[in-house]
CSV table of N, CA and C in Angstrom, one decimal:
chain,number,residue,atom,x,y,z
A,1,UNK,N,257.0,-16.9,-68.9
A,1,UNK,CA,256.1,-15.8,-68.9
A,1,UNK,C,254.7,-16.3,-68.5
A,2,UNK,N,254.1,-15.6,-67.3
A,2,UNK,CA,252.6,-16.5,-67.1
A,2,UNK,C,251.6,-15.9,-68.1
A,3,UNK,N,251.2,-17.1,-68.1
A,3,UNK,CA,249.5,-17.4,-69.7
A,3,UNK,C,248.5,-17.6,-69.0
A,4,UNK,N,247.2,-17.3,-69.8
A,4,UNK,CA,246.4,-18.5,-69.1
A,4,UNK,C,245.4,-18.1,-70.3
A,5,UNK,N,244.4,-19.2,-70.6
A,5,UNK,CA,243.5,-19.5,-71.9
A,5,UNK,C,241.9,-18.7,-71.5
A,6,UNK,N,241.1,-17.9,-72.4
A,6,UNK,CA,239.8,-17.6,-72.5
A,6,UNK,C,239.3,-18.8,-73.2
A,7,UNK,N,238.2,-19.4,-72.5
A,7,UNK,CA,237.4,-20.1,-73.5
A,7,UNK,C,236.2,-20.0,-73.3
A,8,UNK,N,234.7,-20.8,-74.1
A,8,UNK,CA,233.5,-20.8,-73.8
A,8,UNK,C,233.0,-22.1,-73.8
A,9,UNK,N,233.2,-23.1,-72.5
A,9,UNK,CA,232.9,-24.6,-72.9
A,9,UNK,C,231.9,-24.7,-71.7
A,10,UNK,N,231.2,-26.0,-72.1
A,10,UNK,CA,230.6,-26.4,-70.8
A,10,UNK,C,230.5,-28.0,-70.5
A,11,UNK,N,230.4,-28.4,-69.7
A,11,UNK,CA,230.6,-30.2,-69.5
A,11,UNK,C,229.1,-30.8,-70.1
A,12,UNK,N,229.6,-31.5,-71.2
A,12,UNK,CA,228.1,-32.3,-71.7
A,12,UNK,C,227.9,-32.9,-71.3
A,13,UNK,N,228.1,-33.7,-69.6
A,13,UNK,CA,228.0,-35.0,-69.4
A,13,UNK,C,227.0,-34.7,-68.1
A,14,UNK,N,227.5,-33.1,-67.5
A,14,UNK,CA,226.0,-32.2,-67.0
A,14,UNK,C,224.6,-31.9,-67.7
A,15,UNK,N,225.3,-31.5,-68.9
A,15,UNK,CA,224.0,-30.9,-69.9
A,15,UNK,C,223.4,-32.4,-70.2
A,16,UNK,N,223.7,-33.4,-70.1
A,16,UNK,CA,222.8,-34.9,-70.5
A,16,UNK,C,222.2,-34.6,-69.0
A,17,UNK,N,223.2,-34.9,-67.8
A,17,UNK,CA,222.6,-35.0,-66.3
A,17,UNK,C,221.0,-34.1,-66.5
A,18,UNK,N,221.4,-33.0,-67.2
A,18,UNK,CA,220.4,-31.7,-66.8
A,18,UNK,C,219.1,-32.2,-67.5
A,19,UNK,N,219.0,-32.6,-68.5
A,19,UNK,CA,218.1,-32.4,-69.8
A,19,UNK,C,217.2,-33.7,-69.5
A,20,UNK,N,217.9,-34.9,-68.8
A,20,UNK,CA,217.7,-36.1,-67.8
A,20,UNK,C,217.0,-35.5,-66.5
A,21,UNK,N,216.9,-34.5,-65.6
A,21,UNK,CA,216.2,-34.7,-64.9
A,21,UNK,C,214.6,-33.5,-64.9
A,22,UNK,N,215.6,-33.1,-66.3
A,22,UNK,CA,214.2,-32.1,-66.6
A,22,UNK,C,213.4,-32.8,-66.9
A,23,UNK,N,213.2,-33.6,-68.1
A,23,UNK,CA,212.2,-34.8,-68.5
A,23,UNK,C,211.4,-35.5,-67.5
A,24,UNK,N,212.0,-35.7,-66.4
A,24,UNK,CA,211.5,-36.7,-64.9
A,24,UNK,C,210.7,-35.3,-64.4
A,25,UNK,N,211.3,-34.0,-64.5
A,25,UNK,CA,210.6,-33.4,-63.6
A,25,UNK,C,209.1,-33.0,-64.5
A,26,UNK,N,208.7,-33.3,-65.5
A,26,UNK,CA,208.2,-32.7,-66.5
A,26,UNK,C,207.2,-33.8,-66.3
A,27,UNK,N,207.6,-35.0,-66.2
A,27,UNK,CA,206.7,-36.1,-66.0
A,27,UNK,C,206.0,-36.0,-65.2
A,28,UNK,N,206.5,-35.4,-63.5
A,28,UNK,CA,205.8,-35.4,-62.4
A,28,UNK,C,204.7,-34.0,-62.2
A,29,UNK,N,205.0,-33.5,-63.2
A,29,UNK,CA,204.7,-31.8,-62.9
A,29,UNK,C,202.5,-32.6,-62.9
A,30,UNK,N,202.1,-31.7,-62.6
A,30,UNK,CA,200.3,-31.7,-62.2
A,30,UNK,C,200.0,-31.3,-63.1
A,31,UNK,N,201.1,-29.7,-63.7
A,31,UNK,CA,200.2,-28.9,-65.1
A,31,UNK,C,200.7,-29.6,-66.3
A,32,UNK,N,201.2,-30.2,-66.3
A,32,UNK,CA,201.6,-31.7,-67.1
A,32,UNK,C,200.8,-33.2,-67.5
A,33,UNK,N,200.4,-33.3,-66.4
A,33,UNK,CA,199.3,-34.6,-66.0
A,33,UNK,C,198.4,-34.8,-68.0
A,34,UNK,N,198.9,-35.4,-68.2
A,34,UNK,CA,198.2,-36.1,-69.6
A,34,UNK,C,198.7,-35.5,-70.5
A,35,UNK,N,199.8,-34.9,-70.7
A,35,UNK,CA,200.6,-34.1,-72.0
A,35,UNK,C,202.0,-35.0,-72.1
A,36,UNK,N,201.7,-35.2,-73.5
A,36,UNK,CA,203.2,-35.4,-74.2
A,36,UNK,C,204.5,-34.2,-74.6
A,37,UNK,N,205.0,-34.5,-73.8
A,37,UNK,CA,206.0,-33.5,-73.5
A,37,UNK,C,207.4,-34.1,-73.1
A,38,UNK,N,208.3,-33.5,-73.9
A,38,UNK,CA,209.6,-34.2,-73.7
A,38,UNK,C,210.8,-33.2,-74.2
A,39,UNK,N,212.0,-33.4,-73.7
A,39,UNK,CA,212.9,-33.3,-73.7
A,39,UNK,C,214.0,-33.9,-75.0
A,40,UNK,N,214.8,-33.8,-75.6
A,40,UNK,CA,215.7,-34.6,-76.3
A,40,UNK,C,217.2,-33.8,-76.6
A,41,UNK,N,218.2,-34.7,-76.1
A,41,UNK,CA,219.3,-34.1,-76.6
A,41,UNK,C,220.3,-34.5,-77.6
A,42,UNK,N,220.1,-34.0,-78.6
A,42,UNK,CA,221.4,-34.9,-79.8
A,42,UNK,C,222.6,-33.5,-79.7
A,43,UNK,N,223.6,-33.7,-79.3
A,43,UNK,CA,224.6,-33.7,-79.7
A,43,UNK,C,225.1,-32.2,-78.4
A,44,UNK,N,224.6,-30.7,-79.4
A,44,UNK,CA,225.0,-29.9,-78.7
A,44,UNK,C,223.4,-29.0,-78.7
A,45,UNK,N,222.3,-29.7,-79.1
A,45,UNK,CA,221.0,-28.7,-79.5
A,45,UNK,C,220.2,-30.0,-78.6
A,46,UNK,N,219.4,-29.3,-77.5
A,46,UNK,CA,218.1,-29.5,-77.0
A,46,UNK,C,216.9,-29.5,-77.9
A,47,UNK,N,216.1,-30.5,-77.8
A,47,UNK,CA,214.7,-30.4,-78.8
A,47,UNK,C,213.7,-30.2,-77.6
A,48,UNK,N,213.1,-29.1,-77.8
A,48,UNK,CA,211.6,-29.1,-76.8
A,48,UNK,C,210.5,-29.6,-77.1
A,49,UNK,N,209.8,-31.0,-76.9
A,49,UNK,CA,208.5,-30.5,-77.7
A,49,UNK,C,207.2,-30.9,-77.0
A,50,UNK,N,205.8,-30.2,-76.8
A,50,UNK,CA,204.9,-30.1,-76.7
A,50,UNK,C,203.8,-30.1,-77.0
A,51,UNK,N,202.6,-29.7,-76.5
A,51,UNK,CA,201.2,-29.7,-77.5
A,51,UNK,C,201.0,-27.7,-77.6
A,52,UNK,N,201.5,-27.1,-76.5
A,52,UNK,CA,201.0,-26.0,-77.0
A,52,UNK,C,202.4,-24.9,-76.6
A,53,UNK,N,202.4,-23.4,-77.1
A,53,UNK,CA,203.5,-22.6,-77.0
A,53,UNK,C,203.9,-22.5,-75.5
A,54,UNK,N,202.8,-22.3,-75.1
A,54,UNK,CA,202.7,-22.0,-73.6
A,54,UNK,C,203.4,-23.0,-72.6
A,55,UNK,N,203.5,-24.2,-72.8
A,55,UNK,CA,204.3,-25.0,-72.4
A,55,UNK,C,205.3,-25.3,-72.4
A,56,UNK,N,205.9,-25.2,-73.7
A,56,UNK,CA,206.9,-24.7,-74.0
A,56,UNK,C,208.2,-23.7,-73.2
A,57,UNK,N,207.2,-22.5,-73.4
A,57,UNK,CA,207.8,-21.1,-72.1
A,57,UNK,C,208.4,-22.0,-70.9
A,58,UNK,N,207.3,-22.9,-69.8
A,58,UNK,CA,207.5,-23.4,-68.4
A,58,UNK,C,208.9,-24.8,-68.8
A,59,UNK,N,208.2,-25.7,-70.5
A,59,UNK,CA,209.9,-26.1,-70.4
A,59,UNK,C,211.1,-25.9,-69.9
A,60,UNK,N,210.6,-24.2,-70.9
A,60,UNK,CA,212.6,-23.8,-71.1
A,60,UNK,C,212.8,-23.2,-69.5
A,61,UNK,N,212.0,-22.9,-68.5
A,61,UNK,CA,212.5,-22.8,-67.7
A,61,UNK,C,212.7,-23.7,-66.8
A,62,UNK,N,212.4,-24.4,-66.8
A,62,UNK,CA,212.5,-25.8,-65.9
A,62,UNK,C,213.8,-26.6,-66.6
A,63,UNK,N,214.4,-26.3,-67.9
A,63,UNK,CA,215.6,-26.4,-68.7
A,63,UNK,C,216.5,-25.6,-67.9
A,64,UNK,N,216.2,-24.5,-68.0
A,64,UNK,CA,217.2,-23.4,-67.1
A,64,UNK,C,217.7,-23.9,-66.2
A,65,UNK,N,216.3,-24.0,-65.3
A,65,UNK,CA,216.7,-24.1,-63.6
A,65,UNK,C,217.8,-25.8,-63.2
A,66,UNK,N,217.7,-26.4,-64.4
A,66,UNK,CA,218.2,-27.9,-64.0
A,66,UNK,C,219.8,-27.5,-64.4
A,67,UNK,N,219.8,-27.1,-65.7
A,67,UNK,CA,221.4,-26.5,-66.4
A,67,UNK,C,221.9,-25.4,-65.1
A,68,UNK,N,221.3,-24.7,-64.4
A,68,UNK,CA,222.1,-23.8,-63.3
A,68,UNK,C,222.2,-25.1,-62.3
A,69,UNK,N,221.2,-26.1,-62.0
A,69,UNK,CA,221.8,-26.8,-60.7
A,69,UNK,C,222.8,-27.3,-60.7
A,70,UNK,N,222.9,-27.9,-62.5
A,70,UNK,CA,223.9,-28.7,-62.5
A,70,UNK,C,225.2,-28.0,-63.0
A,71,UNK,N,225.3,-27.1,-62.6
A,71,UNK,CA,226.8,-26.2,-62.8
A,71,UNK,C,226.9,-25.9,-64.3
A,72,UNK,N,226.3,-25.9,-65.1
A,72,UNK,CA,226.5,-25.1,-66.3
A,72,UNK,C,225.6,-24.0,-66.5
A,73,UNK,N,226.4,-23.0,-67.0
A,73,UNK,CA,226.1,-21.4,-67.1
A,73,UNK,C,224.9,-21.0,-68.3
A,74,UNK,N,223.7,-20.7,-67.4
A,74,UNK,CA,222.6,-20.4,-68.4
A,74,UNK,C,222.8,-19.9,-69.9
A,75,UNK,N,224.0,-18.8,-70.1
A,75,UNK,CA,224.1,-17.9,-70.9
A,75,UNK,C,224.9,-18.8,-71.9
A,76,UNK,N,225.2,-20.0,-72.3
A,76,UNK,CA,225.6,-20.9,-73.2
A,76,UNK,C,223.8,-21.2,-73.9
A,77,UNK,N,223.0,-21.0,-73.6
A,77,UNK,CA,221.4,-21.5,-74.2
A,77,UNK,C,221.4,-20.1,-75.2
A,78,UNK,N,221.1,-20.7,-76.4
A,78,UNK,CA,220.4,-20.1,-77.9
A,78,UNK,C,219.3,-20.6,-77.9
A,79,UNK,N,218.1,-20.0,-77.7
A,79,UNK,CA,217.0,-20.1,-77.8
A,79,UNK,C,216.6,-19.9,-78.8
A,80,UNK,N,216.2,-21.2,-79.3
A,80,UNK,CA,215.6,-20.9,-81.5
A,80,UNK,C,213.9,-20.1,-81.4
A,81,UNK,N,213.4,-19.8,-82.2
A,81,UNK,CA,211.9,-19.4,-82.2
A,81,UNK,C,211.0,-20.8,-82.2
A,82,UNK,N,210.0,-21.1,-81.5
A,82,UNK,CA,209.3,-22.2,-81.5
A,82,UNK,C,208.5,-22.2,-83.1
A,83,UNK,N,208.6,-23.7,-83.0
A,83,UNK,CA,207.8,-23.5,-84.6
A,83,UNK,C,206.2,-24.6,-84.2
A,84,UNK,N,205.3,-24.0,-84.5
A,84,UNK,CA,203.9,-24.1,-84.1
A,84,UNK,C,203.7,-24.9,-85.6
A,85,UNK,N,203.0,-26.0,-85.2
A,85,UNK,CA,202.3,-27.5,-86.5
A,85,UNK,C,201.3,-28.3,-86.1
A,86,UNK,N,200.2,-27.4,-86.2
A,86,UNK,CA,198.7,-28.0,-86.0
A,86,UNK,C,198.7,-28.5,-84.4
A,87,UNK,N,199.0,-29.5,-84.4
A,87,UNK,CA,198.6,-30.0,-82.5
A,87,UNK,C,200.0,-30.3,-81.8
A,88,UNK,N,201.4,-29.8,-81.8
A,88,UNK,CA,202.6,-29.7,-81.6
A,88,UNK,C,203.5,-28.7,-81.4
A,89,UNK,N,204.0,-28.3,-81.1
A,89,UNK,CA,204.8,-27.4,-80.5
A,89,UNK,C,206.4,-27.6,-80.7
A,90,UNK,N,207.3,-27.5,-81.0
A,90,UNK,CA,208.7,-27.7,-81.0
A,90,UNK,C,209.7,-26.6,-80.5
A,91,UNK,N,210.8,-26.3,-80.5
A,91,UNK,CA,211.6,-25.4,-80.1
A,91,UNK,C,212.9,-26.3,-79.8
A,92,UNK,N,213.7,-25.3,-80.3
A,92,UNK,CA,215.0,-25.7,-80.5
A,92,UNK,C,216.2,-24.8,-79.3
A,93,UNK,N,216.4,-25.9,-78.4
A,93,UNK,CA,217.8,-24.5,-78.1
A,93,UNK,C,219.4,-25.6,-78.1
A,94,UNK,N,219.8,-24.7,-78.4
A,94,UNK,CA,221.1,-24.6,-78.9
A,94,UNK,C,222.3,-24.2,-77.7
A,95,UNK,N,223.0,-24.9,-77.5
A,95,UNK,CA,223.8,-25.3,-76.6
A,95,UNK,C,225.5,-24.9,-77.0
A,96,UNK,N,225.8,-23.2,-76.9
A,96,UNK,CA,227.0,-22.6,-77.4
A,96,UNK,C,228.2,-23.3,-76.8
A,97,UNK,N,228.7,-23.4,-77.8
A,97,UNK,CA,230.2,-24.0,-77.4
A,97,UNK,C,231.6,-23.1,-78.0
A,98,UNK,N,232.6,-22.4,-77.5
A,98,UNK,CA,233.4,-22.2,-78.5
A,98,UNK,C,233.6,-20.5,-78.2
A,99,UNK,N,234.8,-20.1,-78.6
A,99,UNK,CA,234.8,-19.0,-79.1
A,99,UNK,C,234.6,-18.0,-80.4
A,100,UNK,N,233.7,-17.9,-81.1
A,100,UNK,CA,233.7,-17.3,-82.5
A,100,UNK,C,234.5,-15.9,-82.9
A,101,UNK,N,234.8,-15.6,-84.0
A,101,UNK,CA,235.9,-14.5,-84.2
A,101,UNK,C,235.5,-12.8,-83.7
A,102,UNK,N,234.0,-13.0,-84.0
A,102,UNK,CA,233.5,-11.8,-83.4
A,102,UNK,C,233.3,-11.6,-81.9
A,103,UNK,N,233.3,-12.6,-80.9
A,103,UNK,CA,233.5,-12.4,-79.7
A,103,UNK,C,235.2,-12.6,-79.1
A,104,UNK,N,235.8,-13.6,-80.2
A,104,UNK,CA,237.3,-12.9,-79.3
A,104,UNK,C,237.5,-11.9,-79.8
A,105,UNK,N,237.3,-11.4,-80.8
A,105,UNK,CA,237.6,-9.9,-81.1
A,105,UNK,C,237.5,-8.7,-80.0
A,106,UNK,N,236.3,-9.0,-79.8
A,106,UNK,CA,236.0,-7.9,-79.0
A,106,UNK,C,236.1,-8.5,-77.3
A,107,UNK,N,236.6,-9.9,-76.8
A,107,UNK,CA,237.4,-9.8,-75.6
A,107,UNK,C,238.7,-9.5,-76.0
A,108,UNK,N,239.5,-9.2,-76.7
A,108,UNK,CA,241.3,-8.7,-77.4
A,108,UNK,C,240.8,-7.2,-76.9
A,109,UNK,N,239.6,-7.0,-77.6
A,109,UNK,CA,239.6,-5.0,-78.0
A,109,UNK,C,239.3,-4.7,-75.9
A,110,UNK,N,238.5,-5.0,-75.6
A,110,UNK,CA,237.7,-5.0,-74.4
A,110,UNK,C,239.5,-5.3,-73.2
A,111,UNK,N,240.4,-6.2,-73.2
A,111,UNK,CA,241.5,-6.0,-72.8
A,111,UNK,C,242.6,-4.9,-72.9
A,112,UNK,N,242.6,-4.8,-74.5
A,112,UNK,CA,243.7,-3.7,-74.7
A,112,UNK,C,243.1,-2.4,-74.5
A,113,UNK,N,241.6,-2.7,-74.3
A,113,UNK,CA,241.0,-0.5,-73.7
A,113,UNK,C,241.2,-1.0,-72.4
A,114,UNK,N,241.2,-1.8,-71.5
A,114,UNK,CA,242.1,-1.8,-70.2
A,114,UNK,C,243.1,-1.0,-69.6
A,115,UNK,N,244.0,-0.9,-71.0
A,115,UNK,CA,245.1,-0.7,-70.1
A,115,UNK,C,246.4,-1.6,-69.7
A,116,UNK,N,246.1,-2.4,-69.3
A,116,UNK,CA,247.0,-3.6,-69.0
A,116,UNK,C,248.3,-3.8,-69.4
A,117,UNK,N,248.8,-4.1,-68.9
A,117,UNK,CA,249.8,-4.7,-69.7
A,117,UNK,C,250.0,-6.1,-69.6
A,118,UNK,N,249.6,-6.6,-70.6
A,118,UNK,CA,249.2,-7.9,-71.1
A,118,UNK,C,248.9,-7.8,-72.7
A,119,UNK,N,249.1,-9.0,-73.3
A,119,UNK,CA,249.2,-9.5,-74.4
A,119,UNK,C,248.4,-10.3,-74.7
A,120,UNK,N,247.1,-10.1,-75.6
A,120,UNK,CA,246.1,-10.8,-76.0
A,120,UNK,C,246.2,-11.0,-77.6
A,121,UNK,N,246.1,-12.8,-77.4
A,121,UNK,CA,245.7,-13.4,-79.2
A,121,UNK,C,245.2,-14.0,-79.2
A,122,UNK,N,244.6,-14.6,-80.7
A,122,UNK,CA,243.2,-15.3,-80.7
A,122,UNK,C,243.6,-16.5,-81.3
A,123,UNK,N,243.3,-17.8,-80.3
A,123,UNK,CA,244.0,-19.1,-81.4
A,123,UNK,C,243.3,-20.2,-81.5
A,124,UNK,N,242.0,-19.6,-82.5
A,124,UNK,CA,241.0,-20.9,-82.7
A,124,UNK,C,239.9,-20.4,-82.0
A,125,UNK,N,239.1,-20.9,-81.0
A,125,UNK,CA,238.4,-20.7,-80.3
A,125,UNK,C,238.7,-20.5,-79.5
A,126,UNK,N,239.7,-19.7,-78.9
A,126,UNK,CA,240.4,-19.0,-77.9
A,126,UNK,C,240.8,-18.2,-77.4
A,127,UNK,N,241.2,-17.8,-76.3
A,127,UNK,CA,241.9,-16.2,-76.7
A,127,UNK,C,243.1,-16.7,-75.7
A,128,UNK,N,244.4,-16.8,-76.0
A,128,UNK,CA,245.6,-16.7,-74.6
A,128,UNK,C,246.1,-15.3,-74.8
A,129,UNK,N,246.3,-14.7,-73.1
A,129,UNK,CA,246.4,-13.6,-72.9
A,129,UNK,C,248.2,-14.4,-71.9
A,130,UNK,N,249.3,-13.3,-72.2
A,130,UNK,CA,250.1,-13.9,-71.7
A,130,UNK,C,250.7,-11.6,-71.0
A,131,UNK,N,251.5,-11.9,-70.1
A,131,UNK,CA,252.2,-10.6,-69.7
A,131,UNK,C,252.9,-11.1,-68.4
A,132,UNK,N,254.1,-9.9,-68.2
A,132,UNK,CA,255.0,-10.1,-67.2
A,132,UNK,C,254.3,-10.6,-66.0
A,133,UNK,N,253.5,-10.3,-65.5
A,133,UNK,CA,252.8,-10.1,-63.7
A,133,UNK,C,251.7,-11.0,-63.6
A,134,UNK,N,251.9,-11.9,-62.5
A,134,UNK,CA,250.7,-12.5,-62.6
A,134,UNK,C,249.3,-11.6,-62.1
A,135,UNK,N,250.0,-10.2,-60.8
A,135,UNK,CA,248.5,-9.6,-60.7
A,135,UNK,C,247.9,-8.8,-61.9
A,136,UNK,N,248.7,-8.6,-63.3
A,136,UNK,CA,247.7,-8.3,-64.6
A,136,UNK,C,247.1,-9.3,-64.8
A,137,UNK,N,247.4,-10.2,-64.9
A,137,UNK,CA,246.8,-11.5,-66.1
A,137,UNK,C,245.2,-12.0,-65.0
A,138,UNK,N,245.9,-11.3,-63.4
A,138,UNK,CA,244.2,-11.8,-63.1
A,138,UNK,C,243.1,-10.4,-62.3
A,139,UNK,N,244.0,-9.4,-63.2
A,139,UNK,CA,243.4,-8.1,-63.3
A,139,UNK,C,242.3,-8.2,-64.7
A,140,UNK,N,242.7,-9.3,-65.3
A,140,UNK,CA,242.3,-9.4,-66.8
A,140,UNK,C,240.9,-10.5,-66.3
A,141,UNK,N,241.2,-11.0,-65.4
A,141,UNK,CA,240.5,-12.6,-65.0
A,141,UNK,C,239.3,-11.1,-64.4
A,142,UNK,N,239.7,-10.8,-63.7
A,142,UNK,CA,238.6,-10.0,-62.9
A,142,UNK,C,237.7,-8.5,-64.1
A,143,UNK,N,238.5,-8.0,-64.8
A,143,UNK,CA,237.7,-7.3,-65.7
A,143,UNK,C,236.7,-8.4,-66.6
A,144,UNK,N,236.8,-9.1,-67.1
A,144,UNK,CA,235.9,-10.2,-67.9
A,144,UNK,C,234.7,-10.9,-66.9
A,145,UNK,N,235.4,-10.8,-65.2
A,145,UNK,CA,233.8,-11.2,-65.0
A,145,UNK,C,233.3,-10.3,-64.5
A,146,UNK,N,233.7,-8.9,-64.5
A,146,UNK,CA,232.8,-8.1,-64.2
A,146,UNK,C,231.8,-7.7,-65.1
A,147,UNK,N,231.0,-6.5,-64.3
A,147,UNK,CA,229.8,-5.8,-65.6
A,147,UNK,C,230.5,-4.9,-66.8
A,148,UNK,N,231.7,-5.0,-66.6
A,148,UNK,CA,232.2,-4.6,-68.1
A,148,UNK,C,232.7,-5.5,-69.0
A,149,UNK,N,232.8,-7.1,-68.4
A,149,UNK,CA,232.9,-8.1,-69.4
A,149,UNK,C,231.7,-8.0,-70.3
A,150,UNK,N,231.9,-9.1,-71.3
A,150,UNK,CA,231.2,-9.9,-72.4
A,150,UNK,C,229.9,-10.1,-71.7
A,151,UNK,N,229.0,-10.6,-72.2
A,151,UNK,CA,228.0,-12.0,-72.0
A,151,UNK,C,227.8,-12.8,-72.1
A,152,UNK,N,228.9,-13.2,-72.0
A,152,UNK,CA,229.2,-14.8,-72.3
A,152,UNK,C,229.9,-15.9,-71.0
A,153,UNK,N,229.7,-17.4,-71.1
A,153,UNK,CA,230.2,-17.8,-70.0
A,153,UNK,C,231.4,-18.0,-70.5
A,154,UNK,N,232.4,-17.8,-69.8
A,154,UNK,CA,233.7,-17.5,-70.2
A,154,UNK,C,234.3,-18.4,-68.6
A,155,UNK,N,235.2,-19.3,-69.2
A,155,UNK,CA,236.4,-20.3,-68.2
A,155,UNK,C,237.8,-19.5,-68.4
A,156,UNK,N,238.4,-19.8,-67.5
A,156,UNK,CA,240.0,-19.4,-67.9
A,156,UNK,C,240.7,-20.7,-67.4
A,157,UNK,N,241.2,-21.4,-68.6
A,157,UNK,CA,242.0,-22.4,-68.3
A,157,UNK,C,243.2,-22.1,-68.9
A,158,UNK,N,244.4,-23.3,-68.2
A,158,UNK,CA,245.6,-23.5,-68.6
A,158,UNK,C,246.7,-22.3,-68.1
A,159,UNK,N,246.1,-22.2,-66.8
A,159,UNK,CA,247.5,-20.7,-66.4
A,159,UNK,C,248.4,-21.0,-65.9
A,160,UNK,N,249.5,-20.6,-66.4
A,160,UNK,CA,251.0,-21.1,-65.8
A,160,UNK,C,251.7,-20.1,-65.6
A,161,UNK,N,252.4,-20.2,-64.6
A,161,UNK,CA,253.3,-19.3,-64.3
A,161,UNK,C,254.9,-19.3,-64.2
């Protein structure tokens, strides 16, 4: 019976690539020129830090723009609130990984108001959707990245037929 896996991952070995050439580009920037400002990445959370909020802002976008070059999907960034400490600036973003139970819930619910005939369950941080046809299972691939999907970056691995 063809399967195939919902997940939410992204390659960390990009997200280092990314956060690596943000730092270089951060160095070269003009409105930069004499600011301590840096990049850091432990694990799955970005540290931003600066001298003022405002800098911060042009970071995270220069964070952005390097994470889309490098093929990872903007919409995995949790942007924490910057926390402001006398002549420093910090911000936290957060690097989603995973399926949680309230979003496969509602990619199961968001399947079965489809229509389909297919079979959606949730196993871990996952969701495998399995049905007779392979043109349902990627009638399901095409509803999820349309504008009636989630907002989330969403992979489909492991389909077999």
């Amino acid at each position: 019976m063809p399967s195939f896996d919902i997940v939410s991952e992204f390659d960390k070995h990009e997200a280092s690539n990314a956060v690596d050439q943000a730092n270089r580009e951060i160095q070269t920037r003009f409105d930069f020129k004499g600011v301590t400002a840096s990049f850091t990445l432990n694990g799955e959370t970005v540290s931003l830090e600066a001298e003022v909020d405002f800098q911060l802002k042009q970071m995270l976008d220069v964070l952005r723009n390097k994470l889309i070059a490098r093929g990872v999907d903007a919409r995995c960034m949790d942007v924490q609130e910057p926390v402001l400490s006398g002549v420093r600036a910090r911000q936290e973003v957060i690097l989603k990984q995973g399926l949680d139970q309230k979003q496969a819930k509602d990619i199961v619910k968001r399947i079965k108001e489809s229509k389909l005939k297919v079979q959606a369950q949730i196993q871990g941080e996952k969701v495998r959707v399995t049905g007779k046809k392979r043109d349902d299972l990627q009638a399901v691939m095409a509803l999820l990245r349309g504008e009636e999907g989630p907002d989330l970056p969403l992979q489909f691995d492991n389909f077999r037929d």
